[in-house]
PDB file of C-alpha atoms in Angstrom:
ATOM      1  CA  VAL S1071      -0.314   0.006  -0.145  1.00  0.00           C
ATOM      2  CA  GLN S1072       1.351   3.123  -0.873  1.00  0.00           C
ATOM      3  CA  LEU S1073      -0.056   6.911  -0.359  1.00  0.00           C
ATOM      4  CA  VAL S1074       1.427   9.836  -1.682  1.00  0.00           C
ATOM      5  CA  GLU S1075       1.186  13.341  -0.097  1.00  0.00           C
ATOM      6  CA  SER S1076       1.411  16.568  -2.530  1.00  0.00           C
ATOM      7  CA  GLY S1077       0.237  20.295  -2.250  1.00  0.00           C
ATOM      8  CA  GLY S1078       1.480  21.483   0.962  1.00  0.00           C
ATOM      9  CA  GLY S1079       3.693  24.766   1.280  1.00  0.00           C
ATOM     10  CA  SER S1080       3.755  28.400   2.938  1.00  0.00           C
ATOM     11  CA  VAL S1081       0.544  30.964   2.959  1.00  0.00           C
ATOM     12  CA  GLN S1082      -0.693  33.698   4.648  1.00  0.00           C
ATOM     13  CA  ALA S1083      -3.537  33.179   7.099  1.00  0.00           C
ATOM     14  CA  GLY S1084      -6.536  33.762   5.127  1.00  0.00           C
ATOM     15  CA  GLY S1085      -5.512  31.901   1.956  1.00  0.00           C
ATOM     16  CA  SER S1086      -6.216  28.436   0.731  1.00  0.00           C
ATOM     17  CA  LEU S1087      -4.332  25.076   0.048  1.00  0.00           C
ATOM     18  CA  ARG S1088      -5.529  22.040  -1.510  1.00  0.00           C
ATOM     19  CA  LEU S1089      -3.484  18.473  -0.584  1.00  0.00           C
ATOM     20  CA  SER S1090      -3.886  15.911  -2.420  1.00  0.00           C
ATOM     21  CA  CYS S1091      -3.048  11.927  -1.342  1.00  0.00           C
ATOM     22  CA  ALA S1092      -2.684   9.444  -4.273  1.00  0.00           C
ATOM     23  CA  ALA S1093      -3.417   5.769  -3.732  1.00  0.00           C
ATOM     24  CA  SER S1094      -2.398   2.549  -4.983  1.00  0.00           C
ATOM     25  CA  GLY S1095      -1.633  -1.000  -3.596  1.00  0.00           C
ATOM     26  CA  TYR S1096      -5.045  -1.846  -2.212  1.00  0.00           C
ATOM     27  CA  THR S1097      -8.934  -2.264  -2.898  1.00  0.00           C
ATOM     28  CA  TYR S1098      -9.259   1.893  -2.985  1.00  0.00           C
ATOM     29  CA  ARG S1099     -12.825   1.701  -2.926  1.00  0.00           C
ATOM     30  CA  ARG S1100     -13.297  -0.086   0.021  1.00  0.00           C
ATOM     31  CA  TYR S1101     -11.376   2.243   2.163  1.00  0.00           C
ATOM     32  CA  CYS S1102     -11.435   4.641   4.267  1.00  0.00           C
ATOM     33  CA  MET S1103      -9.269   7.770   3.722  1.00  0.00           C
ATOM     34  CA  GLY S1104      -8.291  10.476   6.635  1.00  0.00           C
ATOM     35  CA  TRP S1105      -5.828  13.584   6.769  1.00  0.00           C
ATOM     36  CA  PHE S1106      -4.361  13.825   9.915  1.00  0.00           C
ATOM     37  CA  ARG S1107      -1.935  17.310  11.239  1.00  0.00           C
ATOM     38  CA  GLN S1108       0.922  17.030  13.848  1.00  0.00           C
ATOM     39  CA  ALA S1109       2.462  20.400  14.975  1.00  0.00           C
ATOM     40  CA  PRO S1110       6.044  20.072  16.608  1.00  0.00           C
ATOM     41  CA  GLY S1111       5.517  19.323  20.070  1.00  0.00           C
ATOM     42  CA  LYS S1112       2.025  17.930  19.953  1.00  0.00           C
ATOM     43  CA  GLU S1113       0.298  14.721  19.115  1.00  0.00           C
ATOM     44  CA  ARG S1114      -0.987  14.020  16.010  1.00  0.00           C
ATOM     45  CA  GLU S1115      -4.595  14.269  15.412  1.00  0.00           C
ATOM     46  CA  GLY S1116      -7.589  13.400  13.160  1.00  0.00           C
ATOM     47  CA  VAL S1117      -8.895  16.154  10.447  1.00  0.00           C
ATOM     48  CA  ALA S1118     -11.054  14.693   8.028  1.00  0.00           C
ATOM     49  CA  SER S1119     -11.877  11.489   6.647  1.00  0.00           C
ATOM     50  CA  ILE S1120     -14.078   9.805   3.768  1.00  0.00           C
ATOM     51  CA  TYR S1121     -15.528   6.243   2.721  1.00  0.00           C
ATOM     52  CA  THR S1122     -14.030   6.093  -0.709  1.00  0.00           C
ATOM     53  CA  GLY S1123     -16.899   3.985  -1.284  1.00  0.00           C
ATOM     54  CA  GLY S1124     -20.170   5.757   0.136  1.00  0.00           C
ATOM     55  CA  GLY S1125     -18.747   9.393   0.507  1.00  0.00           C
ATOM     56  CA  SER S1126     -19.674   9.882   3.996  1.00  0.00           C
ATOM     57  CA  THR S1127     -17.298  12.631   5.410  1.00  0.00           C
ATOM     58  CA  TYR S1128     -16.362  13.333   9.068  1.00  0.00           C
ATOM     59  CA  TYR S1129     -14.551  16.271  10.372  1.00  0.00           C
ATOM     60  CA  ALA S1130     -12.678  17.492  13.559  1.00  0.00           C
ATOM     61  CA  ASP S1131     -14.619  20.711  15.037  1.00  0.00           C
ATOM     62  CA  SER S1132     -11.695  22.990  14.566  1.00  0.00           C
ATOM     63  CA  VAL S1133     -12.039  22.479  10.839  1.00  0.00           C
ATOM     64  CA  LYS S1134     -15.692  22.261  10.094  1.00  0.00           C
ATOM     65  CA  GLY S1135     -16.368  24.708   7.713  1.00  0.00           C
ATOM     66  CA  ARG S1136     -12.914  25.764   6.049  1.00  0.00           C
ATOM     67  CA  PHE S1137     -11.836  22.024   4.960  1.00  0.00           C
ATOM     68  CA  THR S1138     -13.344  19.914   2.637  1.00  0.00           C
ATOM     69  CA  ILE S1139     -12.530  16.536   2.118  1.00  0.00           C
ATOM     70  CA  SER S1140     -13.381  14.891  -1.533  1.00  0.00           C
ATOM     71  CA  ARG S1141     -12.152  11.865  -3.545  1.00  0.00           C
ATOM     72  CA  ASP S1142     -11.930  11.014  -6.988  1.00  0.00           C
ATOM     73  CA  ASN S1143     -12.493   7.248  -7.522  1.00  0.00           C
ATOM     74  CA  ALA S1144     -10.920   7.049 -10.905  1.00  0.00           C
ATOM     75  CA  LYS S1145      -7.989   8.567  -9.863  1.00  0.00           C
ATOM     76  CA  ASN S1146      -7.609   6.846  -6.617  1.00  0.00           C
ATOM     77  CA  THR S1147      -7.148  10.279  -5.022  1.00  0.00           C
ATOM     78  CA  VAL S1148      -7.969  11.973  -2.279  1.00  0.00           C
ATOM     79  CA  TYR S1149      -8.320  16.111  -1.479  1.00  0.00           C
ATOM     80  CA  LEU S1150      -8.582  18.306   1.062  1.00  0.00           C
ATOM     81  CA  GLN S1151      -9.517  21.460   0.379  1.00  0.00           C
ATOM     82  CA  MET S1152      -8.676  23.926   3.282  1.00  0.00           C
ATOM     83  CA  ASN S1153      -9.558  27.500   2.945  1.00  0.00           C
ATOM     84  CA  ASN S1154      -9.706  30.685   5.391  1.00  0.00           C
ATOM     85  CA  LEU S1155      -6.506  28.917   6.643  1.00  0.00           C
ATOM     86  CA  LYS S1156      -5.439  29.802  10.304  1.00  0.00           C
ATOM     87  CA  PRO S1157      -1.737  30.221  11.891  1.00  0.00           C
ATOM     88  CA  GLU S1158      -2.963  27.022  14.187  1.00  0.00           C
ATOM     89  CA  ASP S1159      -3.128  25.112  11.387  1.00  0.00           C
ATOM     90  CA  THR S1160       0.203  24.593  11.152  1.00  0.00           C
ATOM     91  CA  ALA S1161       1.381  21.414  10.562  1.00  0.00           C
ATOM     92  CA  MET S1162       2.943  18.060   8.979  1.00  0.00           C
ATOM     93  CA  TYR S1163       0.007  16.299   7.308  1.00  0.00           C
ATOM     94  CA  TYR S1164      -0.588  12.990   6.804  1.00  0.00           C
ATOM     95  CA  CYS S1165      -2.683  10.858   4.781  1.00  0.00           C
ATOM     96  CA  ALA S1166      -3.693   7.205   6.017  1.00  0.00           C
ATOM     97  CA  ALA S1167      -5.875   4.642   5.047  1.00  0.00           C
ATOM     98  CA  ASP S1168      -7.351   1.535   6.458  1.00  0.00           C
ATOM     99  CA  ASP S1169     -10.444  -1.063   5.880  1.00  0.00           C
ATOM    100  CA  GLY S1170     -13.217  -2.001   8.227  1.00  0.00           C
ATOM    101  CA  MET S1171     -13.361   1.485  10.177  1.00  0.00           C
ATOM    102  CA  LEU S1172     -16.737   2.685  12.283  1.00  0.00           C
ATOM    103  CA  PRO S1173     -17.643   5.839  11.499  1.00  0.00           C
ATOM    104  CA  ILE S1174     -16.661   6.863  14.864  1.00  0.00           C
ATOM    105  CA  GLN S1175     -12.866   5.681  14.362  1.00  0.00           C
ATOM    106  CA  ALA S1176     -13.219   7.730  11.406  1.00  0.00           C
ATOM    107  CA  LEU S1177     -10.589  10.062  12.389  1.00  0.00           C
ATOM    108  CA  ALA S1178      -8.854   7.999  15.403  1.00  0.00           C
ATOM    109  CA  VAL S1179      -5.127   8.085  14.701  1.00  0.00           C
ATOM    110  CA  ASP S1180      -4.516   4.369  16.290  1.00  0.00           C
ATOM    111  CA  ARG S1181      -6.849   2.736  13.881  1.00  0.00           C
ATOM    112  CA  TYR S1182      -5.177   3.979  10.569  1.00  0.00           C
ATOM    113  CA  LYS S1183      -2.601   1.264   9.441  1.00  0.00           C
ATOM    114  CA  TYR S1184      -1.692   2.544   6.079  1.00  0.00           C
ATOM    115  CA  TRP S1185       0.268   6.383   5.955  1.00  0.00           C
ATOM    116  CA  GLY S1186       2.019   8.513   3.778  1.00  0.00           C
ATOM    117  CA  ARG S1187       5.107  10.471   4.377  1.00  0.00           C
ATOM    118  CA  GLY S1188       3.023  13.987   4.880  1.00  0.00           C
ATOM    119  CA  THR S1189       3.429  17.726   3.416  1.00  0.00           C
ATOM    120  CA  GLN S1190       3.894  21.185   5.392  1.00  0.00           C
ATOM    121  CA  VAL S1191       1.366  23.163   5.762  1.00  0.00           C
ATOM    122  CA  THR S1192       2.594  26.705   7.117  1.00  0.00           C
ATOM    123  CA  VAL S1193      -0.030  29.556   7.778  1.00  0.00           C
ATOM    124  CA  SER S1194       1.984  32.700   8.917  1.00  0.00           C
ATOM    125  CA  THR S1195      -0.074  35.878   9.870  1.00  0.00           C
TER     126      THR S1195
END
C-alpha cells in the first residue's frame, strides 16, 4: 500500500491550499481515507476522513466549515481543500488509509494502518 501526499506549502492567514493523496496497492473503494496533522510538540490529530465507497465524510470541529475532503475514485485520489487557513493550522499533514472502519473511528489516529510520509503546511500571520 502506498500513499503519496502533495500540495503543501506556505500561505498567509486567510489563504487556501489543496492537498492531494494518491493511493495505490489496495482495493481503494473499500477503504476509509483520512487526513491527519501533527504540529511540533503536539500529538497527531484527525482532521477529516472519507469513505471512498459511499462518500461519507467526517471532520474535526476545528476545521468544520473551512476544510473539505473529497475523492476522485477514477484517480484513486483523495483531496483536502483548506480555506481560510489560520496559523494554528500549521503542521505536517499526513494521509492515512485502512478498511473495516466504523464511523466513530474515522478520525482515530491509532485505527489506521497505512500512512503517507506527509506534506508540510505553514500558515503565517
